[in-house]
mmCIF file of C-alpha atoms in Angstrom:
data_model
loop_
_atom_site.group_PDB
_atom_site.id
_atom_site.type_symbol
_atom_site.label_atom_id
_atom_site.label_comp_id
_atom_site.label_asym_id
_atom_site.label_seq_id
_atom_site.Cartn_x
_atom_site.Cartn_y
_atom_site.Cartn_z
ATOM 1 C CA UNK F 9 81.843 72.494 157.253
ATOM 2 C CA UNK F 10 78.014 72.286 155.922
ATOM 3 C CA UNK F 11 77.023 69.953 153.090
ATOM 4 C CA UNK F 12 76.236 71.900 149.697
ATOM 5 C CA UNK F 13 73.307 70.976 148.105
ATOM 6 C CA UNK F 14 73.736 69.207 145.385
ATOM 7 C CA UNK F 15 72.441 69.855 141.871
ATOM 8 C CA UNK F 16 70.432 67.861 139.754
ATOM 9 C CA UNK F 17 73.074 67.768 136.658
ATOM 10 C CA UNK F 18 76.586 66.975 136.562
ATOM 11 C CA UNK F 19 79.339 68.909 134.875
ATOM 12 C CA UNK F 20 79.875 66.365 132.120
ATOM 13 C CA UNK F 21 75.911 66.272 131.172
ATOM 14 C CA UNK F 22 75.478 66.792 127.572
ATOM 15 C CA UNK F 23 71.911 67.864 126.882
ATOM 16 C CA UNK F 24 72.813 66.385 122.884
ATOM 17 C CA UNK F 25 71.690 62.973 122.266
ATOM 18 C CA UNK F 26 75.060 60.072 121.463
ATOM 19 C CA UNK F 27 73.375 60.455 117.685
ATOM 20 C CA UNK F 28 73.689 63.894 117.278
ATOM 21 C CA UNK F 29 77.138 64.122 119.372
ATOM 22 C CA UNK F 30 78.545 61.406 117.124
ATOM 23 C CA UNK F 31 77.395 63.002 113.922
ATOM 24 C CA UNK F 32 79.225 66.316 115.130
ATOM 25 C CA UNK F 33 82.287 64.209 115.610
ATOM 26 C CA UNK F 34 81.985 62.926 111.840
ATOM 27 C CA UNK F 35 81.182 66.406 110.247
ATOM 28 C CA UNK F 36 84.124 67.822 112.101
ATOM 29 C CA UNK F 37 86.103 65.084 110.731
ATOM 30 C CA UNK F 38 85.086 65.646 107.329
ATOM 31 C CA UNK F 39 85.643 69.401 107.623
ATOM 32 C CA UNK F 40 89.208 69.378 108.768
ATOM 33 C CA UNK F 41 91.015 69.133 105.820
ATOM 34 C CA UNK F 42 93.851 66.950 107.459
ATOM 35 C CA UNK F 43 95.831 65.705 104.432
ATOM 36 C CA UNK F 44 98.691 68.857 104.661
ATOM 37 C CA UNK F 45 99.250 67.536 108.440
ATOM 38 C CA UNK F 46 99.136 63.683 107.154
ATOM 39 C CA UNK F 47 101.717 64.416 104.281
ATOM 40 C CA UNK F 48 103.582 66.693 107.086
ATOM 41 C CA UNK F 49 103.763 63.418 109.416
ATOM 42 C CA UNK F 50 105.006 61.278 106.880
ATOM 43 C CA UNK F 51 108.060 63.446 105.783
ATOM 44 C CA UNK F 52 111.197 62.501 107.484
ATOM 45 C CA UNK F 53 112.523 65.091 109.986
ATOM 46 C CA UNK F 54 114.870 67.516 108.834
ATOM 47 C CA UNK F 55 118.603 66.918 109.044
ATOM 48 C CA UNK F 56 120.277 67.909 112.526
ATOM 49 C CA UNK F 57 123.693 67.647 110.942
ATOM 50 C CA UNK F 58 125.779 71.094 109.641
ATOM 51 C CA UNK F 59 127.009 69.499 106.886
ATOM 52 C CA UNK F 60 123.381 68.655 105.108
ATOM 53 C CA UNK F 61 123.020 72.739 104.818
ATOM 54 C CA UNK F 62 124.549 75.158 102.236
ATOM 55 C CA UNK F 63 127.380 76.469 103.890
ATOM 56 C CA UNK F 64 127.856 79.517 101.128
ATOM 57 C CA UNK F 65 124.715 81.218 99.729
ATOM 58 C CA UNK F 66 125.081 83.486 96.878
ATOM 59 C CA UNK F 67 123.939 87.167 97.620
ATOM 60 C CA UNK F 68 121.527 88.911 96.340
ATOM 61 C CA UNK F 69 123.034 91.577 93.545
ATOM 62 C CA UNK F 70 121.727 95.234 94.965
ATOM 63 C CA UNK F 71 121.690 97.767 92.119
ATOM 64 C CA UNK F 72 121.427 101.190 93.524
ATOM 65 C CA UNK F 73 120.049 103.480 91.027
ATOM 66 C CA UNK F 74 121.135 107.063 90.054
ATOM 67 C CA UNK F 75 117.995 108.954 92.313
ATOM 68 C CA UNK F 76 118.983 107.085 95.236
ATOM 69 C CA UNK F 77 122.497 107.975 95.058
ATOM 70 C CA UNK F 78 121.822 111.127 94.451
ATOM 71 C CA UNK F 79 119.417 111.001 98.091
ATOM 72 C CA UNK F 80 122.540 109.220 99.823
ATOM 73 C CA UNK F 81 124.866 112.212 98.430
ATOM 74 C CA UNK F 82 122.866 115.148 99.520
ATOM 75 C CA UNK F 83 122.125 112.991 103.416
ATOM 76 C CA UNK F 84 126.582 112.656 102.989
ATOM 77 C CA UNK F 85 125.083 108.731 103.437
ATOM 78 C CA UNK F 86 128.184 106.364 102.261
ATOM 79 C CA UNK F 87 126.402 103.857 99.942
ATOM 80 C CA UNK F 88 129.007 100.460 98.435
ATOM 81 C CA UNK F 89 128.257 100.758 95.076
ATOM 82 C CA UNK F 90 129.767 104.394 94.605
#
């Protein structure tokens, strides 16, 4: 197996001075907008239990107007409120 050369900068080298990587760190920071996730954190997790959920949810009232029953009639469609 031959030696590669090796090259004159490293993977990690950062051509950015500490200074300017540190005040990209900062205006990231600032530009985040991280207070949903921080309110999100401080909820307490949602129930795992059955009984802390509706069991019986109303439903919905569909009104089925005159045009549509008309449609259903001529397609011989079956439609509950007839």
């Amino acid at each position: 197996m031959t030696d590669q050369p090796r090259s004159p900068r490293l993977a990690y080298d950062d051509p950015a001075t500490t200074e300017e990587m540190c005040a990209d760190c900062r205006a990231v920071g600032e530009n985040l907008h991280l207070e949903r996730a921080v309110r999100a954190v401080a909820r307490p997790a949602p129930s795992l239990y059955f009984e802390d959920y509706p069991r019986e949810l109303p439903k919905r009232e569909i009104e089925i107007s005159a045009a549509a029953a008309r449609l259903a009639g001529a397609l011989n469609l079956q439609l509950d409120g007839d």
